[in-house]
Amino acid sequence: GAGVSQSPSNKVTEKGKDVELRCDPISGHTALYWYRQSLGQGLEFLIYFQGNSAPDKSGLPSDRFSAERTGGSVSTLTIQRTQQEDSAVYLCASSPDFVSYEQYFGPGTRLTVT
Amino acid sequence: GQNIDQPTEMTATEGAIVQINCTYQTSGFNGLFWYQQHAGEAPTFLSYNVLDGLEEKGRFSSFLSRSKGYSYLLLKELQMKDSASYLCAVRGNQGGKLIFGQGTELSVKP
């Protein structure tokens, strides 16, 4: 079956521009997570959605970052007024629910801010 | 605060055994995870421990001691394809989000 997909796979943008990153989770998965991975670093939690509950935004690094999940499926991560330190790989993961122990990761979007 | 420590890099020989350690200090504990990540690829799930002891799955085993805040991943009969980054992650008491360590880059040499 289809796994988690993300688009675009690569995005180069100029400092100060806004970007939108998309995640399509595995069908039926109610939990969706966003992480980012800077060069040579581990994964940093950003935000997670579980069903219709309010999202856990505790990992968002600044108010320039926001995310939404429409219809309990597709999610969009938006970064406004991008900065060079936002350059990273943004990974999305989904799981059947928040108690399931395995998270399935997408291939990521590599964001480069010039 | 929350802190997860693991060695930055390790080198081992094909056919040998290697142990990757992970220590953690987190607010709440609801499971420890190991993921494998090949360069340029997404992480893939390897193992999950929530109770103390050893979980074995083929060539890979994972151990947990909650009282010591310690885990290790044991890889046996190393193969060249095991060269990858190994990520230790902890789920706390705040839903399903994972807190990751920086990862251990394992290089398997012939």
Short mmCIF file of C-alpha atoms in Angstrom, two decimals:
data_model
loop_
_atom_site.label_atom_id
_atom_site.label_comp_id
_atom_site.label_asym_id
_atom_site.label_seq_id
_atom_site.Cartn_x
_atom_site.Cartn_y
_atom_site.Cartn_z
CA GLY A 1 0.00 0.00 0.00
CA ALA A 2 0.99 3.64 -0.27
CA GLY A 3 3.24 5.04 2.40
CA VAL A 4 3.54 8.59 3.68
CA SER A 5 4.22 11.01 0.84
CA GLN A 6 5.59 14.52 1.01
CA SER A 7 5.91 17.30 -1.52
CA PRO A 8 7.96 18.92 -2.79
CA SER A 9 10.99 16.69 -2.31
CA ASN A 10 13.28 19.70 -2.60
CA LYS A 11 12.57 23.39 -2.16
CA VAL A 12 14.97 26.27 -2.59
CA THR A 13 13.67 29.65 -1.52
CA GLU A 14 14.98 33.11 -0.86
CA LYS A 15 15.24 34.46 2.65
CA GLY A 16 12.03 36.25 3.59
CA LYS A 17 9.73 34.22 1.36
CA ASP A 18 6.94 31.98 2.66
CA VAL A 19 6.92 28.23 1.94
CA GLU A 20 4.34 25.47 2.24
CA LEU A 21 5.26 21.84 2.71
CA ARG A 22 2.71 19.09 2.21
CA CYS A 23 2.26 15.70 3.83
CA ASP A 24 -0.11 12.92 2.81
CA PRO A 25 -0.28 10.36 5.62
CA ILE A 26 -1.13 6.70 5.26
CA SER A 27 -4.86 6.32 4.73
CA GLY A 28 -6.70 5.76 8.00
CA HIS A 29 -3.89 6.97 10.23
CA THR A 30 -5.27 9.43 12.73
CA ALA A 31 -1.97 10.65 14.18
CA LEU A 32 0.35 12.86 12.12
CA TYR A 33 3.69 14.30 13.18
CA TRP A 34 6.10 16.88 11.80
CA TYR A 35 9.81 16.77 12.61
CA ARG A 36 12.80 18.55 11.17
CA GLN A 37 16.35 17.36 10.82
CA SER A 38 19.20 19.80 10.42
CA LEU A 39 22.48 18.64 8.88
CA GLY A 40 24.13 16.04 11.10
CA GLN A 41 21.49 16.38 13.80
CA GLY A 42 18.78 14.18 15.20
CA LEU A 43 15.11 14.74 14.57
CA GLU A 44 13.46 17.69 16.29
CA PHE A 45 9.76 17.44 17.06
CA LEU A 46 7.65 20.31 15.69
CA ILE A 47 3.93 19.55 15.95
CA TYR A 48 1.52 16.65 16.08
CA PHE A 49 -2.14 16.08 15.28
CA GLN A 50 -4.35 13.36 16.74
CA GLY A 51 -7.81 13.03 15.30
CA ASN A 52 -9.99 16.02 16.11
CA SER A 53 -8.04 16.99 19.23
CA ALA A 54 -6.19 20.28 19.44
CA PRO A 55 -2.70 19.84 17.98
CA ASP A 56 0.38 19.74 20.18
CA LYS A 57 2.37 22.74 18.93
CA SER A 58 4.97 22.66 21.68
CA GLY A 59 7.87 22.04 19.29
CA LEU A 60 7.29 24.90 16.87
CA PRO A 61 10.43 27.09 17.09
CA SER A 62 8.72 30.43 16.44
CA ASP A 63 5.42 32.00 15.43
CA ARG A 64 6.64 31.97 11.82
CA PHE A 65 5.82 28.26 11.81
CA SER A 66 2.28 26.95 11.59
CA ALA A 67 0.56 23.78 10.45
CA GLU A 68 -2.90 22.61 9.70
CA ARG A 69 -4.53 19.33 8.92
CA THR A 70 -7.61 19.41 6.76
CA GLY A 71 -10.27 16.74 6.98
CA GLY A 72 -8.13 14.66 9.29
CA SER A 73 -5.85 13.70 6.41
CA VAL A 74 -3.48 15.95 4.46
CA SER A 75 -1.31 18.34 6.46
CA THR A 76 0.48 21.52 5.42
CA LEU A 77 3.40 23.03 7.29
CA THR A 78 3.85 26.73 6.55
CA ILE A 79 6.96 28.74 7.29
CA GLN A 80 6.59 32.49 6.90
CA ARG A 81 9.44 34.90 6.25
CA THR A 82 11.96 32.09 5.96
CA GLN A 83 15.39 32.46 7.52
CA GLN A 84 18.62 30.64 6.67
CA GLU A 85 18.43 28.70 9.94
CA ASP A 86 15.18 27.15 8.69
CA SER A 87 17.20 25.14 6.16
CA ALA A 88 16.69 21.49 7.06
CA VAL A 89 14.91 18.32 6.02
CA TYR A 90 11.29 18.41 7.15
CA LEU A 91 9.93 14.95 7.86
CA CYS A 92 6.33 13.92 8.30
CA ALA A 93 5.24 10.71 10.00
CA SER A 94 1.91 9.06 10.67
CA SER A 95 0.64 6.28 12.90
CA PRO A 96 -2.73 4.55 13.31
CA ASP A 97 -3.24 6.51 16.55
CA PHE A 98 -1.10 8.18 19.17
CA VAL A 99 -0.66 5.02 21.26
CA SER A 100 0.65 2.95 18.36
CA TYR A 101 4.34 2.60 18.77
CA GLU A 102 5.44 2.66 15.17
CA GLN A 103 5.58 5.92 13.28
CA TYR A 104 5.90 5.66 9.51
CA PHE A 105 8.03 8.38 8.03
CA GLY A 106 7.78 10.04 4.66
CA PRO A 107 10.83 10.77 2.50
CA GLY A 108 11.02 14.37 3.69
CA THR A 109 11.27 17.78 2.05
CA ARG A 110 14.74 19.28 1.86
CA LEU A 111 14.36 23.03 2.36
CA THR A 112 17.21 25.36 1.47
CA VAL A 113 16.91 29.05 2.28
CA THR A 114 19.39 31.21 0.36
CA GLY B 1 14.47 19.26 30.79
CA GLN B 2 14.72 16.39 28.37
CA ASN B 3 18.00 14.92 27.25
CA ILE B 4 18.91 11.91 25.19
CA ASP B 5 22.57 11.00 24.70
CA GLN B 6 24.17 8.56 22.32
CA PRO B 7 27.64 8.37 20.78
CA THR B 8 28.09 10.44 17.64
CA GLU B 9 29.81 7.75 15.62
CA MET B 10 31.04 4.17 15.82
CA THR B 11 33.01 1.87 13.56
CA ALA B 12 32.77 -1.91 13.46
CA THR B 13 33.89 -4.79 11.27
CA GLU B 14 31.68 -6.86 9.01
CA GLY B 15 30.53 -10.02 10.79
CA ALA B 16 31.16 -8.58 14.25
CA ILE B 17 28.78 -7.42 16.99
CA VAL B 18 28.26 -3.79 17.95
CA GLN B 19 26.38 -2.22 20.85
CA ILE B 20 25.03 1.33 20.59
CA ASN B 21 24.18 2.89 23.93
CA CYS B 22 21.56 5.50 24.73
CA THR B 23 20.90 7.28 28.01
CA TYR B 24 17.91 9.47 28.61
CA GLN B 25 16.39 11.92 31.06
CA THR B 26 12.83 12.82 30.17
CA SER B 27 9.70 14.12 31.84
CA GLY B 28 7.67 10.94 31.88
CA PHE B 29 8.37 7.72 30.04
CA ASN B 30 6.11 5.77 27.75
CA GLY B 31 8.49 3.78 25.59
CA LEU B 32 11.91 3.87 23.97
CA PHE B 33 12.39 3.45 20.25
CA TRP B 34 15.25 2.73 17.89
CA TYR B 35 15.12 3.84 14.27
CA GLN B 36 17.57 3.23 11.43
CA GLN B 37 18.24 5.95 8.90
CA HIS B 38 20.33 5.47 5.76
CA ALA B 39 21.83 8.59 4.26
CA GLY B 40 19.24 10.62 2.40
CA GLU B 41 16.39 8.34 3.41
CA ALA B 42 13.55 8.40 5.93
CA PRO B 43 14.00 6.74 9.32
CA THR B 44 12.62 3.20 9.59
CA PHE B 45 11.41 1.59 12.80
CA LEU B 46 13.64 -1.05 14.38
CA SER B 47 12.45 -1.70 17.92
CA TYR B 48 10.33 -0.61 20.84
CA ASN B 49 10.85 -1.22 24.57
CA VAL B 50 8.49 -0.15 27.31
CA LEU B 51 9.33 -2.75 29.97
CA ASP B 52 12.76 -3.60 31.31
CA GLY B 53 14.64 -6.33 29.53
CA LEU B 54 15.77 -7.49 26.15
CA GLU B 55 13.69 -7.56 22.98
CA GLU B 56 15.15 -9.67 20.19
CA LYS B 57 14.28 -9.41 16.53
CA GLY B 58 16.55 -11.33 14.21
CA ARG B 59 20.05 -9.81 14.15
CA PHE B 60 18.87 -6.81 16.16
CA SER B 61 18.15 -6.71 19.89
CA SER B 62 17.24 -3.80 22.15
CA PHE B 63 17.59 -3.58 25.90
CA LEU B 64 15.96 -1.22 28.38
CA SER B 65 16.59 -0.37 32.04
CA ARG B 66 14.07 2.25 33.15
CA SER B 67 15.64 2.70 36.59
CA LYS B 68 18.95 3.61 34.95
CA GLY B 69 17.49 5.58 32.07
CA TYR B 70 19.50 3.39 29.73
CA SER B 71 19.02 1.43 26.55
CA TYR B 72 21.22 -0.23 24.00
CA LEU B 73 20.79 -1.55 20.50
CA LEU B 74 22.78 -4.69 19.71
CA LEU B 75 23.54 -5.58 16.12
CA LYS B 76 24.93 -9.04 15.42
CA GLU B 77 26.60 -10.49 12.32
CA LEU B 78 27.15 -7.02 10.94
CA GLN B 79 26.67 -6.49 7.22
CA MET B 80 27.87 -3.63 5.06
CA LYS B 81 24.25 -2.55 4.58
CA ASP B 82 24.02 -1.90 8.34
CA SER B 83 26.10 1.24 7.81
CA ALA B 84 23.59 3.93 8.75
CA SER B 85 22.58 6.33 11.48
CA TYR B 86 20.81 4.79 14.48
CA LEU B 87 18.39 7.05 16.28
CA CYS B 88 17.29 6.56 19.88
CA ALA B 89 13.97 8.19 20.78
CA VAL B 90 11.78 8.38 23.86
CA ARG B 91 8.04 8.90 24.10
CA GLY B 92 7.13 10.85 27.20
CA ASN B 93 3.78 11.37 28.81
CA GLN B 94 2.56 13.93 26.27
CA GLY B 95 0.86 11.95 23.58
CA GLY B 96 2.70 10.23 20.78
CA LYS B 97 5.49 12.67 20.00
CA LEU B 98 9.04 11.32 20.11
CA ILE B 99 12.10 13.05 21.49
CA PHE B 100 15.15 11.96 19.51
CA GLY B 101 18.82 11.78 20.32
CA GLN B 102 21.30 13.11 17.78
CA GLY B 103 21.86 9.69 16.28
CA THR B 104 24.88 7.39 16.08
CA GLU B 105 26.57 7.10 12.69
CA LEU B 106 27.70 3.48 12.33
CA SER B 107 30.29 2.59 9.73
CA VAL B 108 30.78 -1.10 8.95
CA LYS B 109 34.18 -1.88 7.43
CA PRO B 110 35.13 -5.02 5.49
#
